[in-house]
Amino acid sequence: MAKENFNWKSLFVNDNDSHSTSSVIRKEEPVSLNPENKFPQQIEQTYATDSSANPFLKEIFKVYDKGFESLNEPGFDFFELYKSVLVVGVTNPQSYQMAFTMGKSINSDLTKDFLLQKANFYIAEIEKVYEKYNVVGKAKKQELDNNITKDKYNLSKSITDLESNIVQLQKELEAKKAELQKMDPANRKELTEIQLKIEANDLAKEKIMSSINTVITGINQYL
């Protein structure tokens, strides 16, 4: 079985270990069905159109493209037929006949069953990779969702606590203002009484002193 060569380093996981392709069996003389070694133009155009809504689609498609390439094994199998048919046209019956004839010239034992068997192999390998990164992606999303939910809860609680404190402080402020307003009326009577007693003390002193001084003057005059 070919070694998995799919790698999403820049997507869901930070993987610094590069997948070695040295163990992937390559063709000694590969059949050059597509000299640019990538999916045919019409497929790329389809994904380019869809990528306008998803900026990551083109990048991830390239990952699958390279991964699919890495699974290719020696000889002519579904991979070569697939590339050839896509180039000529997937709805053109002759493209299948031409690709199969070319395959037979390379491998005389080539059969329809073998091609379908290899197709299932590629599908199974791609499904494995898809499932792996689907799980990783959903786990990352769930983790982020949980963190966001937790942060929003903590912030909401802090806001509620602050609002509660503000309400309590507002009540205390109003109470202090009311207490301040009551201070003058409550103390005015006592202040008035004290002031009157001070004035009475002054008057009483003046009266008694005047009386005493009058008698002193009389003594000095009449005795």
CSV table of C-alpha atoms in Angstrom, one decimal:
chain,number,residue,atom,x,y,z
A,1,MET,CA,0.0,0.0,0.0
A,2,ALA,CA,1.4,3.4,-0.9
A,3,LYS,CA,2.4,5.7,2.0
A,4,GLU,CA,0.1,8.6,2.8
A,5,ASN,CA,1.5,11.8,1.5
A,6,PHE,CA,-1.3,14.2,2.4
A,7,ASN,CA,-0.2,17.1,4.6
A,8,TRP,CA,-2.2,20.0,6.0
A,9,LYS,CA,0.6,21.7,7.9
A,10,SER,CA,-0.9,25.2,7.6
A,11,LEU,CA,-4.4,24.2,8.3
A,12,PHE,CA,-5.7,22.4,11.4
A,13,VAL,CA,-2.5,21.1,12.9
A,14,ASN,CA,1.1,22.4,13.2
A,15,ASP,CA,3.0,19.4,11.8
A,16,ASN,CA,6.7,20.1,11.5
A,17,ASP,CA,7.5,16.5,10.5
A,18,SER,CA,7.4,16.4,6.7
A,19,HIS,CA,6.1,13.2,5.2
A,20,SER,CA,8.8,11.5,3.3
A,21,THR,CA,8.1,10.5,-0.2
A,22,SER,CA,11.2,8.3,-0.6
A,23,SER,CA,9.2,5.2,0.3
A,24,VAL,CA,6.5,5.9,-2.3
A,25,ILE,CA,7.0,3.7,-5.3
A,26,ARG,CA,7.5,5.8,-8.4
A,27,LYS,CA,7.5,4.9,-12.0
A,28,GLU,CA,10.9,4.4,-13.5
A,29,GLU,CA,9.5,5.7,-16.8
A,30,PRO,CA,6.2,7.5,-15.9
A,31,VAL,CA,3.6,7.9,-18.6
A,32,SER,CA,3.4,11.6,-19.4
A,33,LEU,CA,-0.4,12.1,-19.7
A,34,ASN,CA,-0.3,15.5,-18.1
A,35,PRO,CA,3.1,17.2,-18.3
A,36,GLU,CA,2.3,19.7,-15.6
A,37,ASN,CA,1.7,16.9,-13.1
A,38,LYS,CA,-1.6,18.3,-11.8
A,39,PHE,CA,-5.3,17.9,-12.3
A,40,PRO,CA,-6.6,19.0,-15.7
A,41,GLN,CA,-7.5,22.6,-16.3
A,42,GLN,CA,-11.3,22.1,-16.3
A,43,ILE,CA,-11.2,20.6,-12.8
A,44,GLU,CA,-9.1,23.5,-11.5
A,45,GLN,CA,-11.4,26.0,-13.1
A,46,THR,CA,-14.4,24.5,-11.3
A,47,TYR,CA,-12.6,24.8,-7.9
A,48,ALA,CA,-11.3,28.3,-8.8
A,49,THR,CA,-15.0,29.3,-9.2
A,50,ASP,CA,-16.0,27.7,-6.0
A,51,SER,CA,-13.0,29.2,-4.1
A,52,SER,CA,-14.5,32.7,-4.4
A,53,ALA,CA,-16.8,31.7,-1.5
A,54,ASN,CA,-14.1,29.6,0.3
A,55,PRO,CA,-10.5,31.0,0.1
A,56,PHE,CA,-9.1,27.8,1.5
A,57,LEU,CA,-10.6,25.5,-1.2
A,58,LYS,CA,-7.8,25.9,-3.7
A,59,GLU,CA,-5.1,25.3,-1.1
A,60,ILE,CA,-6.8,22.1,0.2
A,61,PHE,CA,-7.5,20.9,-3.3
A,62,LYS,CA,-3.7,21.1,-4.0
A,63,VAL,CA,-3.2,19.0,-0.9
A,64,TYR,CA,-5.5,16.3,-2.3
A,65,ASP,CA,-3.9,16.6,-5.7
A,66,LYS,CA,-0.4,16.0,-4.4
A,67,GLY,CA,-1.7,13.3,-2.1
A,68,PHE,CA,-3.4,11.5,-5.0
A,69,GLU,CA,-0.2,11.8,-7.0
A,70,SER,CA,1.8,10.2,-4.1
A,71,LEU,CA,-0.4,7.1,-4.1
A,72,ASN,CA,0.4,6.3,-7.7
A,73,GLU,CA,2.2,3.0,-8.1
A,74,PRO,CA,4.3,1.5,-11.0
A,75,GLY,CA,2.6,0.5,-14.2
A,76,PHE,CA,-0.6,1.6,-15.8
A,77,ASP,CA,-3.6,1.5,-13.5
A,78,PHE,CA,-6.7,3.6,-12.7
A,79,PHE,CA,-4.5,6.7,-11.9
A,80,GLU,CA,-3.1,6.9,-15.5
A,81,LEU,CA,-6.5,6.1,-17.0
A,82,TYR,CA,-8.1,8.8,-14.8
A,83,LYS,CA,-5.6,11.4,-15.9
A,84,SER,CA,-6.0,10.5,-19.5
A,85,VAL,CA,-9.8,10.5,-19.5
A,86,LEU,CA,-10.0,13.9,-17.8
A,87,VAL,CA,-7.7,15.4,-20.4
A,88,VAL,CA,-9.6,14.0,-23.4
A,89,GLY,CA,-13.1,14.3,-21.8
A,90,VAL,CA,-15.0,12.3,-19.1
A,91,THR,CA,-18.2,12.2,-21.2
A,92,ASN,CA,-16.4,11.1,-24.4
A,93,PRO,CA,-16.6,7.2,-24.8
A,94,GLN,CA,-13.6,7.3,-27.1
A,95,SER,CA,-11.4,8.8,-24.3
A,96,TYR,CA,-11.9,5.6,-22.2
A,97,GLN,CA,-11.2,3.4,-25.2
A,98,MET,CA,-8.1,5.4,-26.1
A,99,ALA,CA,-6.8,5.3,-22.5
A,100,PHE,CA,-7.5,1.6,-22.1
A,101,THR,CA,-5.7,0.8,-25.4
A,102,MET,CA,-2.7,2.8,-24.3
A,103,GLY,CA,-2.8,1.0,-21.0
A,104,LYS,CA,-2.9,-2.4,-22.7
A,105,SER,CA,0.2,-1.4,-24.7
A,106,ILE,CA,2.0,-0.8,-21.4
A,107,ASN,CA,0.5,-3.7,-19.5
A,108,SER,CA,-1.0,-6.5,-21.6
A,109,ASP,CA,-2.7,-8.0,-18.6
A,110,LEU,CA,-4.7,-4.8,-17.9
A,111,THR,CA,-8.4,-5.5,-17.3
A,112,LYS,CA,-11.5,-3.5,-16.4
A,113,ASP,CA,-11.7,-5.3,-13.0
A,114,PHE,CA,-8.2,-4.4,-12.2
A,115,LEU,CA,-8.9,-0.7,-13.0
A,116,LEU,CA,-12.0,-0.7,-10.8
A,117,GLN,CA,-10.1,-2.5,-8.0
A,118,LYS,CA,-7.4,0.2,-8.1
A,119,ALA,CA,-10.1,2.9,-8.2
A,120,ASN,CA,-11.4,1.5,-5.0
A,121,PHE,CA,-7.9,1.6,-3.5
A,122,TYR,CA,-7.5,5.3,-4.3
A,123,ILE,CA,-11.0,6.1,-3.0
A,124,ALA,CA,-10.3,4.2,0.3
A,125,GLU,CA,-7.0,6.0,0.8
A,126,ILE,CA,-8.5,9.4,0.1
A,127,GLU,CA,-11.4,8.6,2.5
A,128,LYS,CA,-8.9,7.7,5.2
A,129,VAL,CA,-7.2,11.1,4.9
A,130,TYR,CA,-10.4,12.9,4.6
A,131,GLU,CA,-11.8,11.3,7.8
A,132,LYS,CA,-8.5,12.0,9.7
A,133,TYR,CA,-8.5,15.7,8.9
A,134,ASN,CA,-12.3,16.0,9.2
A,135,VAL,CA,-12.0,14.7,12.8
A,136,VAL,CA,-9.0,17.1,13.5
A,137,GLY,CA,-10.9,20.1,12.0
A,138,LYS,CA,-14.1,19.4,13.9
A,139,ALA,CA,-12.1,18.9,17.1
A,140,LYS,CA,-10.3,22.2,16.6
A,141,LYS,CA,-13.6,24.0,15.8
A,142,GLN,CA,-15.2,22.4,18.9
A,143,GLU,CA,-12.3,23.5,21.1
A,144,LEU,CA,-12.5,27.1,19.7
A,145,ASP,CA,-16.3,27.1,20.2
A,146,ASN,CA,-15.9,26.0,23.8
A,147,ASN,CA,-13.2,28.6,24.5
A,148,ILE,CA,-15.4,31.3,22.9
A,149,THR,CA,-18.4,30.2,24.9
A,150,LYS,CA,-16.3,30.1,28.1
A,151,ASP,CA,-14.9,33.6,27.5
A,152,LYS,CA,-18.3,35.0,26.6
A,153,TYR,CA,-19.8,33.5,29.8
A,154,ASN,CA,-16.9,35.0,32.0
A,155,LEU,CA,-17.3,38.4,30.3
A,156,SER,CA,-21.1,38.3,30.7
A,157,LYS,CA,-20.7,37.4,34.4
A,158,SER,CA,-18.2,40.2,34.9
A,159,ILE,CA,-20.5,42.7,33.3
A,160,THR,CA,-23.4,41.4,35.4
A,161,ASP,CA,-21.3,41.7,38.6
A,162,LEU,CA,-20.2,45.2,37.7
A,163,GLU,CA,-23.8,46.3,36.9
A,164,SER,CA,-24.9,44.9,40.2
A,165,ASN,CA,-22.1,46.7,42.0
A,166,ILE,CA,-23.1,49.9,40.1
A,167,VAL,CA,-26.7,49.5,41.3
A,168,GLN,CA,-25.6,48.9,44.9
A,169,LEU,CA,-23.2,51.9,44.8
A,170,GLN,CA,-26.0,54.0,43.3
A,171,LYS,CA,-28.2,53.1,46.1
A,172,GLU,CA,-25.5,53.9,48.7
A,173,LEU,CA,-24.9,57.3,46.9
A,174,GLU,CA,-28.6,58.2,47.0
A,175,ALA,CA,-28.7,57.2,50.7
A,176,LYS,CA,-25.7,59.4,51.5
A,177,LYS,CA,-27.3,62.3,49.6
A,178,ALA,CA,-30.5,61.9,51.6
A,179,GLU,CA,-28.6,61.7,54.8
A,180,LEU,CA,-26.7,64.9,53.9
A,181,GLN,CA,-29.9,66.7,53.2
A,182,LYS,CA,-31.4,65.6,56.6
A,183,MET,CA,-28.4,66.8,58.5
A,184,ASP,CA,-29.3,70.6,58.5
A,185,PRO,CA,-33.0,70.2,59.6
A,186,ALA,CA,-32.0,67.6,62.2
A,187,ASN,CA,-29.3,69.7,63.8
A,188,ARG,CA,-30.8,73.2,63.3
A,189,LYS,CA,-32.8,73.0,66.6
A,190,GLU,CA,-29.8,71.9,68.6
A,191,LEU,CA,-27.6,74.5,67.0
A,192,THR,CA,-30.2,77.2,67.8
A,193,GLU,CA,-30.5,76.1,71.4
A,194,ILE,CA,-26.7,76.2,71.9
A,195,GLN,CA,-26.5,79.6,70.2
A,196,LEU,CA,-29.2,80.9,72.5
A,197,LYS,CA,-27.5,79.5,75.5
A,198,ILE,CA,-24.2,81.2,74.5
A,199,GLU,CA,-26.1,84.5,74.1
A,200,ALA,CA,-27.9,84.0,77.4
A,201,ASN,CA,-24.6,83.3,79.1
A,202,ASP,CA,-23.2,86.6,77.7
A,203,LEU,CA,-26.2,88.5,78.7
A,204,ALA,CA,-26.3,87.0,82.2
A,205,LYS,CA,-22.7,87.8,82.7
A,206,GLU,CA,-23.1,91.4,81.5
A,207,LYS,CA,-26.2,91.8,83.8
A,208,ILE,CA,-24.6,90.4,86.9
A,209,MET,CA,-21.3,92.3,86.2
A,210,SER,CA,-23.3,95.5,85.6
A,211,SER,CA,-25.1,95.0,88.9
A,212,ILE,CA,-21.9,94.3,90.8
A,213,ASN,CA,-20.2,97.3,89.2
A,214,THR,CA,-23.2,99.5,90.1
A,215,VAL,CA,-22.8,98.5,93.7
A,216,ILE,CA,-19.1,99.1,93.6
A,217,THR,CA,-19.7,102.6,92.2
A,218,GLY,CA,-22.2,103.2,95.0
A,219,ILE,CA,-19.7,102.2,97.7
A,220,ASN,CA,-17.1,104.5,96.2
A,221,GLN,CA,-19.5,107.4,96.1
A,222,TYR,CA,-21.5,107.0,99.3
A,223,LEU,CA,-19.2,105.6,101.8
